[in-house]
Amino acid sequence: MSPGLEAGFTLDARLEADSEQLMWLGLCELRVMNDRRWPWLLLVPQRPGAEEIHDLTPLDQAMLTFETNMVAQALKSVTGCTKINSGALGNIVRQLHVHVIARSEGDPGWPGPVWGHGMREPYQRSDLRRFAQQIKAAL
């Protein structure tokens, strides 16, 4: 069993297909969304059945906030972006996950949301590895 993986937890197939595992944090698996248009990370709390933040225990809620802030700071320092967008939407993928996205003026879709904007542009494997290493170093 991977570090942090709670018994009975299974990653949603859509999250697995659209993103790559980066590392394990205390509560969450940190993943990179495989879309090079935006530096985009996902935190997935390893709690079976969690769909909403309020489904987590108070301690897990605090840990999720801490890990989200830590990841947001690392992403901002790596990218030098104008704005960090964070959110737990879950309208399509119900499993609780938090998006942390670096946004800057002039990026595709600025200032609108990233969802539903054009077609996903997967990373080259070497670029994904480089981005992952930068994030790990910043954490």
mmCIF file of N, CA and C in Angstrom:
data_model
loop_
_atom_site.group_PDB
_atom_site.id
_atom_site.type_symbol
_atom_site.label_atom_id
_atom_site.label_comp_id
_atom_site.label_asym_id
_atom_site.label_seq_id
_atom_site.Cartn_x
_atom_site.Cartn_y
_atom_site.Cartn_z
ATOM 1 N N MET A 1 0.845 -1.180 0.000
ATOM 2 C CA MET A 1 0.000 0.000 0.000
ATOM 3 C C MET A 1 0.890 1.242 0.000
ATOM 4 N N SER A 2 0.567 2.229 -0.820
ATOM 5 C CA SER A 2 1.350 3.463 -0.904
ATOM 6 C C SER A 2 1.240 4.258 0.391
ATOM 7 N N PRO A 3 2.269 5.073 0.701
ATOM 8 C CA PRO A 3 2.194 5.894 1.911
ATOM 9 C C PRO A 3 0.961 6.780 1.861
ATOM 10 N N GLY A 4 0.254 6.881 2.965
ATOM 11 C CA GLY A 4 -0.904 7.758 3.040
ATOM 12 C C GLY A 4 -2.176 7.168 2.476
ATOM 13 N N LEU A 5 -2.092 6.003 1.822
ATOM 14 C CA LEU A 5 -3.279 5.428 1.200
ATOM 15 C C LEU A 5 -4.101 4.697 2.247
ATOM 16 N N GLU A 6 -5.296 5.184 2.478
ATOM 17 C CA GLU A 6 -6.184 4.580 3.467
ATOM 18 C C GLU A 6 -6.866 3.362 2.858
ATOM 19 N N ALA A 7 -7.032 2.320 3.683
ATOM 20 C CA ALA A 7 -7.703 1.097 3.234
ATOM 21 C C ALA A 7 -9.068 1.451 2.653
ATOM 22 N N GLY A 8 -9.385 0.873 1.500
ATOM 23 C CA GLY A 8 -10.669 1.123 0.870
ATOM 24 C C GLY A 8 -10.689 2.332 -0.048
ATOM 25 N N PHE A 9 -9.606 3.094 -0.096
ATOM 26 C CA PHE A 9 -9.571 4.276 -0.957
ATOM 27 C C PHE A 9 -9.185 3.865 -2.372
ATOM 28 N N THR A 10 -9.930 4.376 -3.348
ATOM 29 C CA THR A 10 -9.617 4.164 -4.761
ATOM 30 C C THR A 10 -9.705 5.508 -5.468
ATOM 31 N N LEU A 11 -8.690 5.848 -6.244
ATOM 32 C CA LEU A 11 -8.689 7.092 -6.998
ATOM 33 C C LEU A 11 -9.684 7.001 -8.147
ATOM 34 N N ASP A 12 -10.493 8.033 -8.326
ATOM 35 C CA ASP A 12 -11.447 8.097 -9.428
ATOM 36 C C ASP A 12 -10.704 7.917 -10.756
ATOM 37 N N ALA A 13 -11.261 7.109 -11.638
ATOM 38 C CA ALA A 13 -10.612 6.785 -12.917
ATOM 39 C C ALA A 13 -10.363 8.024 -13.768
ATOM 40 N N ARG A 14 -11.239 9.033 -13.680
ATOM 41 C CA ARG A 14 -11.045 10.246 -14.487
ATOM 42 C C ARG A 14 -9.866 11.055 -13.972
ATOM 43 N N LEU A 15 -9.705 11.115 -12.643
ATOM 44 C CA LEU A 15 -8.539 11.812 -12.082
ATOM 45 C C LEU A 15 -7.255 11.091 -12.472
ATOM 46 N N GLU A 16 -7.308 9.776 -12.414
ATOM 47 C CA GLU A 16 -6.126 8.988 -12.777
ATOM 48 C C GLU A 16 -5.763 9.179 -14.250
ATOM 49 N N ALA A 17 -6.762 9.252 -15.117
ATOM 50 C CA ALA A 17 -6.518 9.404 -16.558
ATOM 51 C C ALA A 17 -6.012 10.795 -16.926
ATOM 52 N N ASP A 18 -6.461 11.830 -16.196
ATOM 53 C CA ASP A 18 -6.142 13.215 -16.553
ATOM 54 C C ASP A 18 -4.924 13.792 -15.847
ATOM 55 N N SER A 19 -4.362 13.044 -14.888
ATOM 56 C CA SER A 19 -3.269 13.597 -14.094
ATOM 57 C C SER A 19 -2.234 12.527 -13.784
ATOM 58 N N GLU A 20 -1.078 13.006 -13.324
ATOM 59 C CA GLU A 20 0.038 12.121 -12.995
ATOM 60 C C GLU A 20 0.384 12.285 -11.517
ATOM 61 N N GLN A 21 0.676 11.179 -10.863
ATOM 62 C CA GLN A 21 1.075 11.253 -9.460
ATOM 63 C C GLN A 21 2.392 12.001 -9.328
ATOM 64 N N LEU A 22 2.440 12.912 -8.355
ATOM 65 C CA LEU A 22 3.655 13.679 -8.084
ATOM 66 C C LEU A 22 4.302 13.192 -6.797
ATOM 67 N N MET A 23 3.520 13.181 -5.698
ATOM 68 C CA MET A 23 4.053 12.729 -4.423
ATOM 69 C C MET A 23 2.919 12.594 -3.419
ATOM 70 N N TRP A 24 3.251 12.017 -2.272
ATOM 71 C CA TRP A 24 2.308 11.904 -1.169
ATOM 72 C C TRP A 24 2.607 12.982 -0.165
ATOM 73 N N LEU A 25 1.564 13.648 0.301
ATOM 74 C CA LEU A 25 1.682 14.588 1.406
ATOM 75 C C LEU A 25 1.134 13.855 2.636
ATOM 76 N N GLY A 26 0.781 14.538 3.689
ATOM 77 C CA GLY A 26 0.267 13.858 4.872
ATOM 78 C C GLY A 26 -1.118 13.258 4.690
ATOM 79 N N LEU A 27 -2.053 14.042 4.176
ATOM 80 C CA LEU A 27 -3.429 13.606 3.951
ATOM 81 C C LEU A 27 -3.668 13.276 2.481
ATOM 82 N N CYS A 28 -3.051 14.040 1.608
ATOM 83 C CA CYS A 28 -3.386 14.005 0.186
ATOM 84 C C CYS A 28 -2.300 13.395 -0.676
ATOM 85 N N GLU A 29 -2.769 12.842 -1.782
ATOM 86 C CA GLU A 29 -1.882 12.535 -2.890
ATOM 87 C C GLU A 29 -1.844 13.808 -3.734
ATOM 88 N N LEU A 30 -0.648 14.273 -4.060
ATOM 89 C CA LEU A 30 -0.491 15.442 -4.922
ATOM 90 C C LEU A 30 -0.272 14.947 -6.344
ATOM 91 N N ARG A 31 -1.067 15.491 -7.272
ATOM 92 C CA ARG A 31 -1.009 15.076 -8.674
ATOM 93 C C ARG A 31 -0.850 16.308 -9.562
ATOM 94 N N VAL A 32 -0.288 16.120 -10.746
ATOM 95 C CA VAL A 32 -0.142 17.170 -11.755
ATOM 96 C C VAL A 32 -1.177 16.915 -12.839
ATOM 97 N N MET A 33 -2.012 17.909 -13.112
ATOM 98 C CA MET A 33 -2.961 17.795 -14.217
ATOM 99 C C MET A 33 -2.160 17.807 -15.510
ATOM 100 N N ASN A 34 -2.408 16.849 -16.377
ATOM 101 C CA ASN A 34 -1.626 16.723 -17.611
ATOM 102 C C ASN A 34 -2.196 17.634 -18.696
ATOM 103 N N ASP A 35 -2.001 18.948 -18.469
ATOM 104 C CA ASP A 35 -2.426 19.968 -19.426
ATOM 105 C C ASP A 35 -1.415 21.108 -19.327
ATOM 106 N N ARG A 36 -0.555 21.208 -20.314
ATOM 107 C CA ARG A 36 0.560 22.164 -20.245
ATOM 108 C C ARG A 36 0.138 23.618 -20.395
ATOM 109 N N ARG A 37 -1.127 23.873 -20.695
ATOM 110 C CA ARG A 37 -1.583 25.252 -20.838
ATOM 111 C C ARG A 37 -1.531 26.003 -19.516
ATOM 112 N N TRP A 38 -1.705 25.271 -18.415
ATOM 113 C CA TRP A 38 -1.688 25.893 -17.089
ATOM 114 C C TRP A 38 -0.913 25.009 -16.128
ATOM 115 N N PRO A 39 -0.048 25.586 -15.307
ATOM 116 C CA PRO A 39 0.533 24.811 -14.207
ATOM 117 C C PRO A 39 -0.606 24.500 -13.231
ATOM 118 N N TRP A 40 -0.955 23.208 -13.093
ATOM 119 C CA TRP A 40 -2.198 22.821 -12.447
ATOM 120 C C TRP A 40 -1.955 21.587 -11.600
ATOM 121 N N LEU A 41 -2.176 21.722 -10.308
ATOM 122 C CA LEU A 41 -1.983 20.622 -9.376
ATOM 123 C C LEU A 41 -3.316 20.207 -8.756
ATOM 124 N N LEU A 42 -3.386 18.971 -8.328
ATOM 125 C CA LEU A 42 -4.568 18.427 -7.657
ATOM 126 C C LEU A 42 -4.148 17.814 -6.332
ATOM 127 N N LEU A 43 -4.909 18.075 -5.302
ATOM 128 C CA LEU A 43 -4.731 17.391 -4.023
ATOM 129 C C LEU A 43 -5.935 16.480 -3.829
ATOM 130 N N VAL A 44 -5.674 15.217 -3.578
ATOM 131 C CA VAL A 44 -6.750 14.245 -3.401
ATOM 132 C C VAL A 44 -6.640 13.645 -2.000
ATOM 133 N N PRO A 45 -7.523 14.076 -1.076
ATOM 134 C CA PRO A 45 -7.489 13.482 0.267
ATOM 135 C C PRO A 45 -7.771 11.982 0.198
ATOM 136 N N GLN A 46 -6.978 11.214 0.901
ATOM 137 C CA GLN A 46 -7.094 9.757 0.847
ATOM 138 C C GLN A 46 -8.130 9.254 1.844
ATOM 139 N N ARG A 47 -9.352 9.656 1.650
ATOM 140 C CA ARG A 47 -10.449 9.267 2.529
ATOM 141 C C ARG A 47 -11.586 8.678 1.694
ATOM 142 N N PRO A 48 -11.855 7.379 1.847
ATOM 143 C CA PRO A 48 -12.921 6.737 1.063
ATOM 144 C C PRO A 48 -14.261 7.430 1.277
ATOM 145 N N GLY A 49 -14.966 7.663 0.181
ATOM 146 C CA GLY A 49 -16.313 8.214 0.253
ATOM 147 C C GLY A 49 -16.410 9.718 0.425
ATOM 148 N N ALA A 50 -15.298 10.414 0.622
ATOM 149 C CA ALA A 50 -15.348 11.872 0.817
ATOM 150 C C ALA A 50 -15.664 12.553 -0.516
ATOM 151 N N GLU A 51 -16.732 13.341 -0.507
ATOM 152 C CA GLU A 51 -17.115 14.121 -1.686
ATOM 153 C C GLU A 51 -17.044 15.619 -1.418
ATOM 154 N N GLU A 52 -17.202 16.003 -0.176
ATOM 155 C CA GLU A 52 -17.211 17.411 0.212
ATOM 156 C C GLU A 52 -16.200 17.624 1.333
ATOM 157 N N ILE A 53 -15.701 18.839 1.460
ATOM 158 C CA ILE A 53 -14.756 19.139 2.532
ATOM 159 C C ILE A 53 -15.391 18.851 3.891
ATOM 160 N N HIS A 54 -16.680 19.146 4.039
ATOM 161 C CA HIS A 54 -17.336 18.896 5.325
ATOM 162 C C HIS A 54 -17.526 17.412 5.627
ATOM 163 N N ASP A 55 -17.244 16.526 4.654
ATOM 164 C CA ASP A 55 -17.260 15.080 4.912
ATOM 165 C C ASP A 55 -16.028 14.645 5.711
ATOM 166 N N LEU A 56 -14.998 15.484 5.733
ATOM 167 C CA LEU A 56 -13.765 15.170 6.454
ATOM 168 C C LEU A 56 -13.917 15.499 7.934
ATOM 169 N N THR A 57 -13.126 14.845 8.754
ATOM 170 C CA THR A 57 -13.084 15.191 10.177
ATOM 171 C C THR A 57 -12.488 16.594 10.310
ATOM 172 N N PRO A 58 -12.729 17.258 11.438
ATOM 173 C CA PRO A 58 -12.127 18.584 11.635
ATOM 174 C C PRO A 58 -10.595 18.568 11.491
ATOM 175 N N LEU A 59 -9.952 17.521 11.982
ATOM 176 C CA LEU A 59 -8.494 17.430 11.844
ATOM 177 C C LEU A 59 -8.086 17.297 10.378
ATOM 178 N N ASP A 60 -8.810 16.459 9.619
ATOM 179 C CA ASP A 60 -8.517 16.321 8.187
ATOM 180 C C ASP A 60 -8.802 17.628 7.436
ATOM 181 N N GLN A 61 -9.841 18.357 7.837
ATOM 182 C CA GLN A 61 -10.123 19.652 7.211
ATOM 183 C C GLN A 61 -8.950 20.609 7.418
ATOM 184 N N ALA A 62 -8.424 20.641 8.633
ATOM 185 C CA ALA A 62 -7.281 21.510 8.925
ATOM 186 C C ALA A 62 -6.062 21.079 8.117
ATOM 187 N N MET A 63 -5.843 19.772 8.013
ATOM 188 C CA MET A 63 -4.705 19.262 7.252
ATOM 189 C C MET A 63 -4.849 19.592 5.767
ATOM 190 N N LEU A 64 -6.070 19.472 5.240
ATOM 191 C CA LEU A 64 -6.312 19.809 3.834
ATOM 192 C C LEU A 64 -6.012 21.286 3.586
ATOM 193 N N THR A 65 -6.446 22.149 4.481
ATOM 194 C CA THR A 65 -6.161 23.579 4.347
ATOM 195 C C THR A 65 -4.655 23.824 4.367
ATOM 196 N N PHE A 66 -3.961 23.193 5.297
ATOM 197 C CA PHE A 66 -2.512 23.348 5.396
ATOM 198 C C PHE A 66 -1.825 22.875 4.113
ATOM 199 N N GLU A 67 -2.180 21.694 3.638
ATOM 200 C CA GLU A 67 -1.540 21.145 2.433
ATOM 201 C C GLU A 67 -1.881 21.976 1.196
ATOM 202 N N THR A 68 -3.118 22.459 1.093
ATOM 203 C CA THR A 68 -3.500 23.301 -0.047
ATOM 204 C C THR A 68 -2.676 24.586 -0.054
ATOM 205 N N ASN A 69 -2.530 25.221 1.106
ATOM 206 C CA ASN A 69 -1.745 26.451 1.187
ATOM 207 C C ASN A 69 -0.279 26.205 0.872
ATOM 208 N N MET A 70 0.264 25.107 1.361
ATOM 209 C CA MET A 70 1.660 24.759 1.107
ATOM 210 C C MET A 70 1.893 24.557 -0.400
ATOM 211 N N VAL A 71 0.986 23.851 -1.050
ATOM 212 C CA VAL A 71 1.095 23.594 -2.487
ATOM 213 C C VAL A 71 0.918 24.893 -3.278
ATOM 214 N N ALA A 72 -0.036 25.729 -2.868
ATOM 215 C CA ALA A 72 -0.260 27.002 -3.555
ATOM 216 C C ALA A 72 0.982 27.892 -3.478
ATOM 217 N N GLN A 73 1.614 27.957 -2.311
ATOM 218 C CA GLN A 73 2.832 28.765 -2.172
ATOM 219 C C GLN A 73 3.949 28.221 -3.056
ATOM 220 N N ALA A 74 4.110 26.908 -3.096
ATOM 221 C CA ALA A 74 5.148 26.301 -3.939
ATOM 222 C C ALA A 74 4.875 26.584 -5.415
ATOM 223 N N LEU A 75 3.613 26.444 -5.833
ATOM 224 C CA LEU A 75 3.257 26.679 -7.233
ATOM 225 C C LEU A 75 3.505 28.131 -7.614
ATOM 226 N N LYS A 76 3.150 29.057 -6.736
ATOM 227 C CA LYS A 76 3.377 30.477 -7.025
ATOM 228 C C LYS A 76 4.867 30.779 -7.124
ATOM 229 N N SER A 77 5.673 30.207 -6.241
ATOM 230 C CA SER A 77 7.114 30.482 -6.282
ATOM 231 C C SER A 77 7.764 29.873 -7.523
ATOM 232 N N VAL A 78 7.303 28.705 -7.958
ATOM 233 C CA VAL A 78 7.868 28.051 -9.146
ATOM 234 C C VAL A 78 7.480 28.787 -10.425
ATOM 235 N N THR A 79 6.235 29.250 -10.509
ATOM 236 C CA THR A 79 5.731 29.822 -11.760
ATOM 237 C C THR A 79 5.825 31.334 -11.830
ATOM 238 N N GLY A 80 5.858 32.023 -10.682
ATOM 239 C CA GLY A 80 5.812 33.475 -10.693
ATOM 240 C C GLY A 80 4.487 34.004 -11.213
ATOM 241 N N CYS A 81 3.440 33.221 -11.086
ATOM 242 C CA CYS A 81 2.127 33.581 -11.638
ATOM 243 C C CYS A 81 1.542 34.819 -10.957
ATOM 244 N N THR A 82 0.533 35.384 -11.609
ATOM 245 C CA THR A 82 -0.189 36.535 -11.085
ATOM 246 C C THR A 82 -1.145 36.121 -9.980
ATOM 247 N N LYS A 83 -1.807 34.971 -10.153
ATOM 248 C CA LYS A 83 -2.896 34.555 -9.265
ATOM 249 C C LYS A 83 -2.921 33.044 -9.141
ATOM 250 N N ILE A 84 -3.238 32.577 -7.950
ATOM 251 C CA ILE A 84 -3.491 31.150 -7.727
ATOM 252 C C ILE A 84 -5.000 30.966 -7.617
ATOM 253 N N ASN A 85 -5.546 30.064 -8.420
ATOM 254 C CA ASN A 85 -6.955 29.684 -8.310
ATOM 255 C C ASN A 85 -7.021 28.347 -7.593
ATOM 256 N N SER A 86 -7.808 28.280 -6.530
ATOM 257 C CA SER A 86 -7.988 27.035 -5.782
ATOM 258 C C SER A 86 -9.473 26.748 -5.688
ATOM 259 N N GLY A 87 -9.831 25.481 -5.830
ATOM 260 C CA GLY A 87 -11.232 25.149 -5.690
ATOM 261 C C GLY A 87 -11.489 23.660 -5.647
ATOM 262 N N ALA A 88 -12.568 23.308 -4.961
ATOM 263 C CA ALA A 88 -13.059 21.935 -4.896
ATOM 264 C C ALA A 88 -14.463 21.943 -5.481
ATOM 265 N N LEU A 89 -14.569 21.672 -6.778
ATOM 266 C CA LEU A 89 -15.856 21.766 -7.449
ATOM 267 C C LEU A 89 -16.620 20.448 -7.387
ATOM 268 N N GLY A 90 -16.100 19.430 -8.035
ATOM 269 C CA GLY A 90 -16.694 18.108 -7.951
ATOM 270 C C GLY A 90 -18.026 17.934 -8.637
ATOM 271 N N ASN A 91 -18.354 18.763 -9.605
ATOM 272 C CA ASN A 91 -19.622 18.595 -10.313
ATOM 273 C C ASN A 91 -19.603 17.367 -11.223
ATOM 274 N N ILE A 92 -18.457 17.064 -11.798
ATOM 275 C CA ILE A 92 -18.333 15.909 -12.688
ATOM 276 C C ILE A 92 -17.672 14.747 -11.948
ATOM 277 N N VAL A 93 -16.509 14.984 -11.345
ATOM 278 C CA VAL A 93 -15.829 13.969 -10.543
ATOM 279 C C VAL A 93 -16.206 14.225 -9.087
ATOM 280 N N ARG A 94 -17.022 13.358 -8.525
ATOM 281 C CA ARG A 94 -17.568 13.575 -7.188
ATOM 282 C C ARG A 94 -16.534 13.380 -6.083
ATOM 283 N N GLN A 95 -15.521 12.554 -6.329
ATOM 284 C CA GLN A 95 -14.503 12.313 -5.301
ATOM 285 C C GLN A 95 -13.850 13.640 -4.914
ATOM 286 N N LEU A 96 -13.725 13.874 -3.613
ATOM 287 C CA LEU A 96 -13.142 15.129 -3.147
ATOM 288 C C LEU A 96 -11.718 15.298 -3.673
ATOM 289 N N HIS A 97 -11.498 16.421 -4.340
ATOM 290 C CA HIS A 97 -10.166 16.801 -4.812
ATOM 291 C C HIS A 97 -10.142 18.324 -4.915
ATOM 292 N N VAL A 98 -8.972 18.890 -4.700
ATOM 293 C CA VAL A 98 -8.810 20.347 -4.725
ATOM 294 C C VAL A 98 -7.870 20.707 -5.870
ATOM 295 N N HIS A 99 -8.336 21.601 -6.730
ATOM 296 C CA HIS A 99 -7.525 22.119 -7.832
ATOM 297 C C HIS A 99 -6.729 23.318 -7.327
ATOM 298 N N VAL A 100 -5.455 23.381 -7.691
ATOM 299 C CA VAL A 100 -4.616 24.544 -7.407
ATOM 300 C C VAL A 100 -3.949 24.886 -8.739
ATOM 301 N N ILE A 101 -4.330 26.034 -9.301
ATOM 302 C CA ILE A 101 -3.941 26.380 -10.674
ATOM 303 C C ILE A 101 -3.244 27.732 -10.691
ATOM 304 N N ALA A 102 -2.097 27.798 -11.363
ATOM 305 C CA ALA A 102 -1.369 29.059 -11.530
ATOM 306 C C ALA A 102 -1.940 29.779 -12.749
ATOM 307 N N ARG A 103 -2.338 31.041 -12.562
ATOM 308 C CA ARG A 103 -2.896 31.835 -13.651
ATOM 309 C C ARG A 103 -2.108 33.130 -13.801
ATOM 310 N N SER A 104 -1.987 33.588 -15.030
ATOM 311 C CA SER A 104 -1.313 34.848 -15.340
ATOM 312 C C SER A 104 -2.027 35.518 -16.495
ATOM 313 N N GLU A 105 -1.965 36.861 -16.525
ATOM 314 C CA GLU A 105 -2.554 37.580 -17.646
ATOM 315 C C GLU A 105 -1.955 37.041 -18.936
ATOM 316 N N GLY A 106 -2.820 36.827 -19.920
ATOM 317 C CA GLY A 106 -2.343 36.347 -21.215
ATOM 318 C C GLY A 106 -2.336 34.834 -21.344
ATOM 319 N N ASP A 107 -2.610 34.092 -20.252
ATOM 320 C CA ASP A 107 -2.667 32.639 -20.416
ATOM 321 C C ASP A 107 -3.963 32.286 -21.151
ATOM 322 N N PRO A 108 -4.033 31.075 -21.720
ATOM 323 C CA PRO A 108 -5.248 30.702 -22.449
ATOM 324 C C PRO A 108 -6.482 30.834 -21.546
ATOM 325 N N GLY A 109 -7.427 31.635 -21.982
ATOM 326 C CA GLY A 109 -8.669 31.780 -21.245
ATOM 327 C C GLY A 109 -8.687 32.872 -20.192
ATOM 328 N N TRP A 110 -7.562 33.547 -19.952
ATOM 329 C CA TRP A 110 -7.525 34.603 -18.931
ATOM 330 C C TRP A 110 -8.567 35.664 -19.265
ATOM 331 N N PRO A 111 -9.333 36.188 -18.356
ATOM 332 C CA PRO A 111 -9.372 35.885 -16.931
ATOM 333 C C PRO A 111 -10.437 34.861 -16.579
ATOM 334 N N GLY A 112 -11.006 34.206 -17.571
ATOM 335 C CA GLY A 112 -12.070 33.230 -17.318
ATOM 336 C C GLY A 112 -11.550 31.950 -16.696
ATOM 337 N N PRO A 113 -12.451 31.028 -16.398
ATOM 338 C CA PRO A 113 -12.060 29.761 -15.785
ATOM 339 C C PRO A 113 -11.339 28.853 -16.779
ATOM 340 N N VAL A 114 -10.593 27.907 -16.251
ATOM 341 C CA VAL A 114 -9.863 26.961 -17.103
ATOM 342 C C VAL A 114 -10.784 25.867 -17.642
ATOM 343 N N TRP A 115 -11.877 25.590 -16.935
ATOM 344 C CA TRP A 115 -12.751 24.497 -17.335
ATOM 345 C C TRP A 115 -13.493 24.838 -18.606
ATOM 346 N N GLY A 116 -13.512 23.883 -19.540
ATOM 347 C CA GLY A 116 -14.263 24.046 -20.773
ATOM 348 C C GLY A 116 -13.603 24.969 -21.776
ATOM 349 N N HIS A 117 -12.329 25.318 -21.548
ATOM 350 C CA HIS A 117 -11.634 26.215 -22.472
ATOM 351 C C HIS A 117 -10.729 25.388 -23.392
ATOM 352 N N GLY A 118 -11.155 25.213 -24.632
ATOM 353 C CA GLY A 118 -10.331 24.529 -25.622
ATOM 354 C C GLY A 118 -10.089 23.063 -25.286
ATOM 355 N N MET A 119 -9.099 22.525 -25.959
ATOM 356 C CA MET A 119 -8.743 21.115 -25.785
ATOM 357 C C MET A 119 -7.500 21.009 -24.911
ATOM 358 N N ARG A 120 -7.469 19.975 -24.084
ATOM 359 C CA ARG A 120 -6.321 19.721 -23.235
ATOM 360 C C ARG A 120 -5.082 19.498 -24.099
ATOM 361 N N GLU A 121 -3.956 20.034 -23.651
ATOM 362 C CA GLU A 121 -2.680 19.871 -24.350
ATOM 363 C C GLU A 121 -1.719 19.150 -23.413
ATOM 364 N N PRO A 122 -1.580 17.835 -23.572
ATOM 365 C CA PRO A 122 -0.710 17.074 -22.672
ATOM 366 C C PRO A 122 0.740 17.545 -22.737
ATOM 367 N N TYR A 123 1.416 17.400 -21.603
ATOM 368 C CA TYR A 123 2.837 17.716 -21.518
ATOM 369 C C TYR A 123 3.655 16.711 -22.320
ATOM 370 N N GLN A 124 4.822 17.149 -22.799
ATOM 371 C CA GLN A 124 5.859 16.205 -23.205
ATOM 372 C C GLN A 124 6.350 15.569 -21.914
ATOM 373 N N ARG A 125 6.702 14.305 -21.916
ATOM 374 C CA ARG A 125 7.112 13.595 -20.703
ATOM 375 C C ARG A 125 8.250 14.326 -19.991
ATOM 376 N N SER A 126 9.227 14.827 -20.734
ATOM 377 C CA SER A 126 10.375 15.512 -20.117
ATOM 378 C C SER A 126 9.949 16.819 -19.443
ATOM 379 N N ASP A 127 8.995 17.540 -20.039
ATOM 380 C CA ASP A 127 8.500 18.789 -19.441
ATOM 381 C C ASP A 127 7.712 18.506 -18.166
ATOM 382 N N LEU A 128 6.934 17.438 -18.182
ATOM 383 C CA LEU A 128 6.171 17.053 -16.992
ATOM 384 C C LEU A 128 7.129 16.688 -15.854
ATOM 385 N N ARG A 129 8.166 15.935 -16.167
ATOM 386 C CA ARG A 129 9.166 15.547 -15.165
ATOM 387 C C ARG A 129 9.870 16.774 -14.589
ATOM 388 N N ARG A 130 10.216 17.723 -15.447
ATOM 389 C CA ARG A 130 10.902 18.947 -15.012
ATOM 390 C C ARG A 130 9.998 19.765 -14.073
ATOM 391 N N PHE A 131 8.727 19.941 -14.461
ATOM 392 C CA PHE A 131 7.774 20.674 -13.642
ATOM 393 C C PHE A 131 7.603 19.974 -12.280
ATOM 394 N N ALA A 132 7.458 18.665 -12.299
ATOM 395 C CA ALA A 132 7.300 17.889 -11.063
ATOM 396 C C ALA A 132 8.511 18.083 -10.138
ATOM 397 N N GLN A 133 9.713 18.063 -10.707
ATOM 398 C CA GLN A 133 10.925 18.259 -9.906
ATOM 399 C C GLN A 133 10.961 19.654 -9.291
ATOM 400 N N GLN A 134 10.535 20.663 -10.051
ATOM 401 C CA GLN A 134 10.508 22.030 -9.520
ATOM 402 C C GLN A 134 9.534 22.149 -8.356
ATOM 403 N N ILE A 135 8.373 21.537 -8.482
ATOM 404 C CA ILE A 135 7.379 21.584 -7.402
ATOM 405 C C ILE A 135 7.915 20.866 -6.169
ATOM 406 N N LYS A 136 8.473 19.683 -6.352
ATOM 407 C CA LYS A 136 9.032 18.933 -5.217
ATOM 408 C C LYS A 136 10.101 19.748 -4.504
ATOM 409 N N ALA A 137 10.965 20.402 -5.263
ATOM 410 C CA ALA A 137 12.038 21.206 -4.671
ATOM 411 C C ALA A 137 11.461 22.384 -3.884
ATOM 412 N N ALA A 138 10.364 22.976 -4.377
ATOM 413 C CA ALA A 138 9.757 24.127 -3.710
ATOM 414 C C ALA A 138 8.996 23.726 -2.441
ATOM 415 N N LEU A 139 8.586 22.467 -2.372
ATOM 416 C CA LEU A 139 7.873 21.991 -1.187
ATOM 417 C C LEU A 139 8.881 21.649 -0.097
#
